[in-house]
């Protein structure tokens, strides 16, 4: 007589009369595989073929072109450019003293984009005040921009001071043709 226990009919038997354990059934596995495939197809469609919605653009009411440089003592030198075709024609120079973490971080983000594309560092950035009150800094070489109002009023104030002082300097420069470089520290 045999001491085998009766097995359920249709249950596969392996060595030593053990029933194999499967935590996920075939239907569940195929369902998960289908979900992953659909997710991959959707991500491919959105990133490769989907057209982005147009970005709302308001009119620019004030704009100035600026070249930012690091000074040997750690200050940020800002050259206000009057002729964007010949970027070396700076008429006015300002200086930002101190740490200026937000300004430095903003400029590093824009400079990193240029560096990754091997573009010139001497082309000025455009600081723009829009009709709806937004303030942004734009890189004309990469068409990337940073909306400065997203970082709070204190950080925007620094760039508003730069914009207002550069505007007044350009008015002075137009009235006095022999004005080559003036230096002013922004507090």
mmCIF file of N, CA and C in Angstrom, residues 36-132:
data_model
loop_
_atom_site.group_PDB
_atom_site.id
_atom_site.type_symbol
_atom_site.label_atom_id
_atom_site.label_comp_id
_atom_site.label_asym_id
_atom_site.label_seq_id
_atom_site.Cartn_x
_atom_site.Cartn_y
_atom_site.Cartn_z
ATOM 1 N N UNK A 36 2.598 48.429 -17.433
ATOM 2 C CA UNK A 36 3.924 49.005 -17.662
ATOM 3 C C UNK A 36 4.098 49.411 -19.118
ATOM 4 N N UNK A 37 3.628 48.608 -20.042
ATOM 5 C CA UNK A 37 3.741 48.916 -21.455
ATOM 6 C C UNK A 37 2.935 50.164 -21.808
ATOM 7 N N UNK A 38 1.726 50.279 -21.283
ATOM 8 C CA UNK A 38 0.910 51.461 -21.546
ATOM 9 C C UNK A 38 1.536 52.723 -20.950
ATOM 10 N N UNK A 39 2.114 52.610 -19.769
ATOM 11 C CA UNK A 39 2.792 53.746 -19.145
ATOM 12 C C UNK A 39 3.990 54.191 -19.975
ATOM 13 N N UNK A 40 4.768 53.254 -20.457
ATOM 14 C CA UNK A 40 5.919 53.566 -21.303
ATOM 15 C C UNK A 40 5.485 54.225 -22.602
ATOM 16 N N UNK A 41 4.431 53.715 -23.220
ATOM 17 C CA UNK A 41 3.935 54.321 -24.456
ATOM 18 C C UNK A 41 3.423 55.737 -24.216
ATOM 19 N N UNK A 42 2.712 55.958 -23.113
ATOM 20 C CA UNK A 42 2.204 57.289 -22.802
ATOM 21 C C UNK A 42 3.356 58.271 -22.551
ATOM 22 N N UNK A 43 4.357 57.855 -21.785
ATOM 23 C CA UNK A 43 5.506 58.723 -21.510
ATOM 24 C C UNK A 43 6.248 59.064 -22.795
ATOM 25 N N UNK A 44 6.383 58.114 -23.686
ATOM 26 C CA UNK A 44 7.032 58.374 -24.972
ATOM 27 C C UNK A 44 6.227 59.375 -25.791
ATOM 28 N N UNK A 45 4.931 59.222 -25.826
ATOM 29 C CA UNK A 45 4.073 60.134 -26.575
ATOM 30 C C UNK A 45 4.180 61.553 -26.026
ATOM 31 N N UNK A 46 4.089 61.697 -24.706
ATOM 32 C CA UNK A 46 4.100 63.031 -24.106
ATOM 33 C C UNK A 46 5.443 63.720 -24.322
ATOM 34 N N UNK A 47 6.535 62.990 -24.172
ATOM 35 C CA UNK A 47 7.847 63.622 -24.286
ATOM 36 C C UNK A 47 8.319 63.806 -25.726
ATOM 37 N N UNK A 48 7.845 63.012 -26.643
ATOM 38 C CA UNK A 48 8.364 63.083 -28.002
ATOM 39 C C UNK A 48 7.403 63.709 -29.013
ATOM 40 N N UNK A 49 6.128 63.509 -28.847
ATOM 41 C CA UNK A 49 5.192 63.914 -29.895
ATOM 42 C C UNK A 49 4.165 64.960 -29.459
ATOM 43 N N UNK A 50 3.999 65.145 -28.182
ATOM 44 C CA UNK A 50 2.977 66.062 -27.690
ATOM 45 C C UNK A 50 3.474 67.498 -27.820
ATOM 46 N N UNK A 51 2.660 68.395 -28.371
ATOM 47 C CA UNK A 51 3.034 69.798 -28.490
ATOM 48 C C UNK A 51 2.706 70.510 -27.191
ATOM 49 N N UNK A 52 3.676 71.288 -26.727
ATOM 50 C CA UNK A 52 3.466 72.031 -25.487
ATOM 51 C C UNK A 52 2.482 73.165 -25.716
ATOM 52 N N UNK A 53 1.763 73.502 -24.664
ATOM 53 C CA UNK A 53 0.859 74.638 -24.760
ATOM 54 C C UNK A 53 1.688 75.915 -24.840
ATOM 55 N N UNK A 54 1.219 76.909 -25.576
ATOM 56 C CA UNK A 54 1.995 78.143 -25.680
ATOM 57 C C UNK A 54 2.102 78.839 -24.321
ATOM 58 N N UNK A 55 3.260 79.401 -24.084
ATOM 59 C CA UNK A 55 3.503 80.119 -22.841
ATOM 60 C C UNK A 55 2.944 81.529 -22.993
ATOM 61 N N UNK A 56 2.230 81.965 -21.976
ATOM 62 C CA UNK A 56 1.661 83.301 -21.989
ATOM 63 C C UNK A 56 2.787 84.317 -21.957
ATOM 64 N N UNK A 57 2.826 85.158 -22.932
ATOM 65 C CA UNK A 57 3.834 86.207 -23.005
ATOM 66 C C UNK A 57 3.158 87.562 -22.917
ATOM 67 N N UNK A 58 3.610 88.403 -22.026
ATOM 68 C CA UNK A 58 3.107 89.764 -21.962
ATOM 69 C C UNK A 58 4.160 90.692 -22.554
ATOM 70 N N UNK A 59 3.750 91.879 -22.860
ATOM 71 C CA UNK A 59 4.648 92.857 -23.459
ATOM 72 C C UNK A 59 5.767 93.240 -22.495
ATOM 73 N N UNK A 60 6.944 93.461 -23.041
ATOM 74 C CA UNK A 60 8.078 93.914 -22.254
ATOM 75 C C UNK A 60 8.043 95.441 -22.265
ATOM 76 N N UNK A 61 7.965 96.047 -21.071
ATOM 77 C CA UNK A 61 7.897 97.512 -21.015
ATOM 78 C C UNK A 61 9.257 98.136 -20.720
ATOM 79 N N UNK A 62 10.146 97.396 -20.067
ATOM 80 C CA UNK A 62 11.514 97.863 -19.848
ATOM 81 C C UNK A 62 12.453 96.686 -20.059
ATOM 82 N N UNK A 63 13.586 96.997 -20.684
ATOM 83 C CA UNK A 63 14.558 95.944 -20.969
ATOM 84 C C UNK A 63 15.946 96.553 -20.942
ATOM 85 N N UNK A 64 16.871 95.823 -20.383
ATOM 86 C CA UNK A 64 18.262 96.242 -20.413
ATOM 87 C C UNK A 64 19.142 95.023 -20.650
ATOM 88 N N UNK A 65 20.239 95.236 -21.336
ATOM 89 C CA UNK A 65 21.183 94.156 -21.627
ATOM 90 C C UNK A 65 22.370 94.280 -20.688
ATOM 91 N N UNK A 66 22.707 93.185 -20.038
ATOM 92 C CA UNK A 66 23.727 93.201 -18.991
ATOM 93 C C UNK A 66 24.724 92.073 -19.167
ATOM 94 N N UNK A 67 25.978 92.380 -18.895
ATOM 95 C CA UNK A 67 27.032 91.369 -18.847
ATOM 96 C C UNK A 67 27.484 91.281 -17.396
ATOM 97 N N UNK A 68 27.478 90.081 -16.852
ATOM 98 C CA UNK A 68 27.863 89.856 -15.460
ATOM 99 C C UNK A 68 29.241 89.211 -15.417
ATOM 100 N N UNK A 69 30.101 89.741 -14.536
ATOM 101 C CA UNK A 69 31.448 89.192 -14.369
ATOM 102 C C UNK A 69 31.785 89.134 -12.890
ATOM 103 N N UNK A 70 32.696 88.245 -12.535
ATOM 104 C CA UNK A 70 33.189 88.182 -11.162
ATOM 105 C C UNK A 70 34.423 89.062 -11.052
ATOM 106 N N UNK A 71 34.467 89.886 -9.997
ATOM 107 C CA UNK A 71 35.628 90.721 -9.739
ATOM 108 C C UNK A 71 36.634 89.920 -8.915
ATOM 109 N N UNK A 72 37.863 90.375 -8.870
ATOM 110 C CA UNK A 72 38.899 89.648 -8.135
ATOM 111 C C UNK A 72 38.633 89.618 -6.631
ATOM 112 N N UNK A 73 37.916 90.624 -6.104
ATOM 113 C CA UNK A 73 37.635 90.653 -4.666
ATOM 114 C C UNK A 73 36.334 89.931 -4.315
ATOM 115 N N UNK A 74 35.685 89.271 -5.282
ATOM 116 C CA UNK A 74 34.483 88.503 -5.027
ATOM 117 C C UNK A 74 33.190 89.224 -5.352
ATOM 118 N N UNK A 75 33.262 90.511 -5.680
ATOM 119 C CA UNK A 75 32.066 91.263 -6.051
ATOM 120 C C UNK A 75 31.589 90.835 -7.439
ATOM 121 N N UNK A 76 30.350 91.176 -7.738
ATOM 122 C CA UNK A 76 29.794 90.928 -9.076
ATOM 123 C C UNK A 76 29.820 92.245 -9.838
ATOM 124 N N UNK A 77 30.500 92.263 -10.970
ATOM 125 C CA UNK A 77 30.517 93.440 -11.832
ATOM 126 C C UNK A 77 29.424 93.289 -12.882
ATOM 127 N N UNK A 78 28.657 94.348 -13.073
ATOM 128 C CA UNK A 78 27.571 94.340 -14.041
ATOM 129 C C UNK A 78 27.836 95.451 -15.038
ATOM 130 N N UNK A 79 27.979 95.075 -16.290
ATOM 131 C CA UNK A 79 28.171 96.063 -17.350
ATOM 132 C C UNK A 79 26.857 96.227 -18.106
ATOM 133 N N UNK A 80 26.395 97.470 -18.167
ATOM 134 C CA UNK A 80 25.180 97.783 -18.908
ATOM 135 C C UNK A 80 25.593 98.025 -20.347
ATOM 136 N N UNK A 81 24.994 97.285 -21.261
ATOM 137 C CA UNK A 81 25.384 97.322 -22.660
ATOM 138 C C UNK A 81 24.361 98.128 -23.450
ATOM 139 N N UNK A 82 24.860 99.048 -24.259
ATOM 140 C CA UNK A 82 23.953 99.851 -25.081
ATOM 141 C C UNK A 82 23.808 99.282 -26.479
ATOM 142 N N UNK A 83 24.807 98.556 -26.931
ATOM 143 C CA UNK A 83 24.789 98.016 -28.284
ATOM 144 C C UNK A 83 24.908 96.505 -28.185
ATOM 145 N N UNK A 84 23.786 95.781 -28.369
ATOM 146 C CA UNK A 84 23.823 94.332 -28.197
ATOM 147 C C UNK A 84 24.551 93.618 -29.327
ATOM 148 N N UNK A 85 24.717 94.260 -30.465
ATOM 149 C CA UNK A 85 25.474 93.630 -31.564
ATOM 150 C C UNK A 85 26.950 93.595 -31.202
ATOM 151 N N UNK A 86 27.444 94.690 -30.652
ATOM 152 C CA UNK A 86 28.832 94.753 -30.210
ATOM 153 C C UNK A 86 28.824 94.776 -28.688
ATOM 154 N N UNK A 87 28.823 93.627 -28.063
ATOM 155 C CA UNK A 87 28.634 93.498 -26.624
ATOM 156 C C UNK A 87 29.738 94.174 -25.815
ATOM 157 N N UNK A 88 30.853 94.514 -26.423
ATOM 158 C CA UNK A 88 31.952 95.143 -25.703
ATOM 159 C C UNK A 88 31.698 96.625 -25.447
ATOM 160 N N UNK A 89 30.661 97.204 -26.006
ATOM 161 C CA UNK A 89 30.336 98.615 -25.862
ATOM 162 C C UNK A 89 29.604 98.902 -24.563
ATOM 163 N N UNK A 90 30.170 98.569 -23.445
ATOM 164 C CA UNK A 90 29.544 98.853 -22.163
ATOM 165 C C UNK A 90 29.757 100.319 -21.827
ATOM 166 N N UNK A 91 28.698 100.967 -21.399
ATOM 167 C CA UNK A 91 28.779 102.380 -21.071
ATOM 168 C C UNK A 91 28.754 102.629 -19.580
ATOM 169 N N UNK A 92 28.364 101.644 -18.807
ATOM 170 C CA UNK A 92 28.147 101.861 -17.384
ATOM 171 C C UNK A 92 28.441 100.570 -16.647
ATOM 172 N N UNK A 93 29.085 100.714 -15.510
ATOM 173 C CA UNK A 93 29.441 99.527 -14.745
ATOM 174 C C UNK A 93 28.931 99.673 -13.308
ATOM 175 N N UNK A 94 28.283 98.623 -12.811
ATOM 176 C CA UNK A 94 27.791 98.589 -11.438
ATOM 177 C C UNK A 94 28.478 97.442 -10.711
ATOM 178 N N UNK A 95 28.426 97.524 -9.390
ATOM 179 C CA UNK A 95 29.088 96.518 -8.572
ATOM 180 C C UNK A 95 28.121 96.056 -7.488
ATOM 181 N N UNK A 96 28.000 94.747 -7.337
ATOM 182 C CA UNK A 96 27.223 94.159 -6.244
ATOM 183 C C UNK A 96 28.214 93.590 -5.245
ATOM 184 N N UNK A 97 28.214 94.142 -4.051
ATOM 185 C CA UNK A 97 29.122 93.668 -3.013
ATOM 186 C C UNK A 97 28.410 92.669 -2.120
ATOM 187 N N UNK A 98 29.186 91.895 -1.425
ATOM 188 C CA UNK A 98 28.620 90.940 -0.488
ATOM 189 C C UNK A 98 28.371 89.600 -1.145
ATOM 190 N N UNK A 99 27.675 88.747 -0.412
ATOM 191 C CA UNK A 99 27.468 87.378 -0.866
ATOM 192 C C UNK A 99 26.590 87.295 -2.109
ATOM 193 N N UNK A 100 25.415 87.966 -2.074
ATOM 194 C CA UNK A 100 24.494 87.996 -3.217
ATOM 195 C C UNK A 100 24.177 86.593 -3.724
ATOM 196 N N UNK A 101 23.775 85.728 -2.814
ATOM 197 C CA UNK A 101 23.534 84.326 -3.137
ATOM 198 C C UNK A 101 22.489 84.115 -4.218
ATOM 199 N N UNK A 102 21.386 84.866 -4.157
ATOM 200 C CA UNK A 102 20.337 84.673 -5.161
ATOM 201 C C UNK A 102 20.807 85.107 -6.541
ATOM 202 N N UNK A 103 21.486 86.255 -6.615
ATOM 203 C CA UNK A 103 21.984 86.737 -7.906
ATOM 204 C C UNK A 103 22.993 85.753 -8.476
ATOM 205 N N UNK A 104 23.909 85.301 -7.650
ATOM 206 C CA UNK A 104 24.919 84.335 -8.115
ATOM 207 C C UNK A 104 24.278 83.029 -8.579
ATOM 208 N N UNK A 105 23.312 82.536 -7.829
ATOM 209 C CA UNK A 105 22.634 81.295 -8.209
ATOM 210 C C UNK A 105 21.894 81.436 -9.524
ATOM 211 N N UNK A 106 21.237 82.571 -9.711
ATOM 212 C CA UNK A 106 20.520 82.824 -10.962
ATOM 213 C C UNK A 106 21.482 82.872 -12.146
ATOM 214 N N UNK A 107 22.583 83.578 -11.958
ATOM 215 C CA UNK A 107 23.561 83.703 -13.043
ATOM 216 C C UNK A 107 24.250 82.368 -13.333
ATOM 217 N N UNK A 108 24.497 81.578 -12.305
ATOM 218 C CA UNK A 108 25.118 80.265 -12.524
ATOM 219 C C UNK A 108 24.207 79.350 -13.331
ATOM 220 N N UNK A 109 22.912 79.426 -13.057
ATOM 221 C CA UNK A 109 21.966 78.585 -13.805
ATOM 222 C C UNK A 109 21.987 78.949 -15.289
ATOM 223 N N UNK A 110 22.003 80.235 -15.597
ATOM 224 C CA UNK A 110 22.041 80.651 -17.000
ATOM 225 C C UNK A 110 23.397 80.349 -17.641
ATOM 226 N N UNK A 111 24.473 80.564 -16.884
ATOM 227 C CA UNK A 111 25.816 80.302 -17.416
ATOM 228 C C UNK A 111 26.033 78.808 -17.657
ATOM 229 N N UNK A 112 25.452 77.962 -16.797
ATOM 230 C CA UNK A 112 25.584 76.510 -16.972
ATOM 231 C C UNK A 112 24.975 76.059 -18.289
ATOM 232 N N UNK A 113 23.845 76.658 -18.638
ATOM 233 C CA UNK A 113 23.190 76.315 -19.904
ATOM 234 C C UNK A 113 24.073 76.707 -21.092
ATOM 235 N N UNK A 114 24.689 77.875 -21.018
ATOM 236 C CA UNK A 114 25.604 78.292 -22.095
ATOM 237 C C UNK A 114 26.816 77.377 -22.174
ATOM 238 N N UNK A 115 27.364 77.052 -21.017
ATOM 239 C CA UNK A 115 28.569 76.217 -20.991
ATOM 240 C C UNK A 115 28.288 74.837 -21.573
ATOM 241 N N UNK A 116 27.111 74.278 -21.276
ATOM 242 C CA UNK A 116 26.784 72.950 -21.792
ATOM 243 C C UNK A 116 26.643 72.949 -23.312
ATOM 244 N N UNK A 117 26.361 74.105 -23.882
ATOM 245 C CA UNK A 117 26.224 74.224 -25.336
ATOM 246 C C UNK A 117 27.440 74.865 -25.998
ATOM 247 N N UNK A 118 28.484 75.122 -25.224
ATOM 248 C CA UNK A 118 29.712 75.763 -25.711
ATOM 249 C C UNK A 118 29.427 77.105 -26.381
ATOM 250 N N UNK A 119 28.648 77.947 -25.718
ATOM 251 C CA UNK A 119 28.298 79.269 -26.241
ATOM 252 C C UNK A 119 29.120 80.345 -25.543
ATOM 253 N N UNK A 120 29.201 81.499 -26.151
ATOM 254 C CA UNK A 120 30.016 82.604 -25.655
ATOM 255 C C UNK A 120 29.517 83.113 -24.308
ATOM 256 N N UNK A 121 30.454 83.501 -23.450
ATOM 257 C CA UNK A 121 30.111 84.088 -22.157
ATOM 258 C C UNK A 121 29.962 85.597 -22.267
ATOM 259 N N UNK A 122 30.378 86.182 -23.398
ATOM 260 C CA UNK A 122 30.417 87.639 -23.529
ATOM 261 C C UNK A 122 29.142 88.256 -24.068
ATOM 262 N N UNK A 123 28.168 87.454 -24.440
ATOM 263 C CA UNK A 123 26.900 87.980 -24.935
ATOM 264 C C UNK A 123 26.042 88.363 -23.733
ATOM 265 N N UNK A 124 25.456 89.559 -23.735
ATOM 266 C CA UNK A 124 24.698 90.003 -22.557
ATOM 267 C C UNK A 124 23.378 89.253 -22.369
ATOM 268 N N UNK A 125 22.941 89.215 -21.110
ATOM 269 C CA UNK A 125 21.624 88.711 -20.748
ATOM 270 C C UNK A 125 20.650 89.886 -20.795
ATOM 271 N N UNK A 126 19.376 89.583 -21.010
ATOM 272 C CA UNK A 126 18.351 90.621 -21.048
ATOM 273 C C UNK A 126 17.537 90.571 -19.764
ATOM 274 N N UNK A 127 17.526 91.686 -19.038
ATOM 275 C CA UNK A 127 16.676 91.817 -17.857
ATOM 276 C C UNK A 127 15.416 92.542 -18.305
ATOM 277 N N UNK A 128 14.255 91.895 -18.154
ATOM 278 C CA UNK A 128 13.016 92.409 -18.736
ATOM 279 C C UNK A 128 11.936 92.570 -17.671
ATOM 280 N N UNK A 129 11.282 93.733 -17.691
ATOM 281 C CA UNK A 129 10.108 93.984 -16.869
ATOM 282 C C UNK A 129 8.909 93.933 -17.787
ATOM 283 N N UNK A 130 7.962 93.059 -17.474
ATOM 284 C CA UNK A 130 6.798 92.842 -18.332
ATOM 285 C C UNK A 130 5.630 93.723 -17.891
ATOM 286 N N UNK A 131 4.699 93.902 -18.793
ATOM 287 C CA UNK A 131 3.533 94.744 -18.553
ATOM 288 C C UNK A 131 2.710 94.255 -17.356
ATOM 289 N N UNK A 132 2.663 92.974 -17.142
ATOM 290 C CA UNK A 132 1.881 92.421 -16.035
ATOM 291 C C UNK A 132 2.646 92.418 -14.706
#
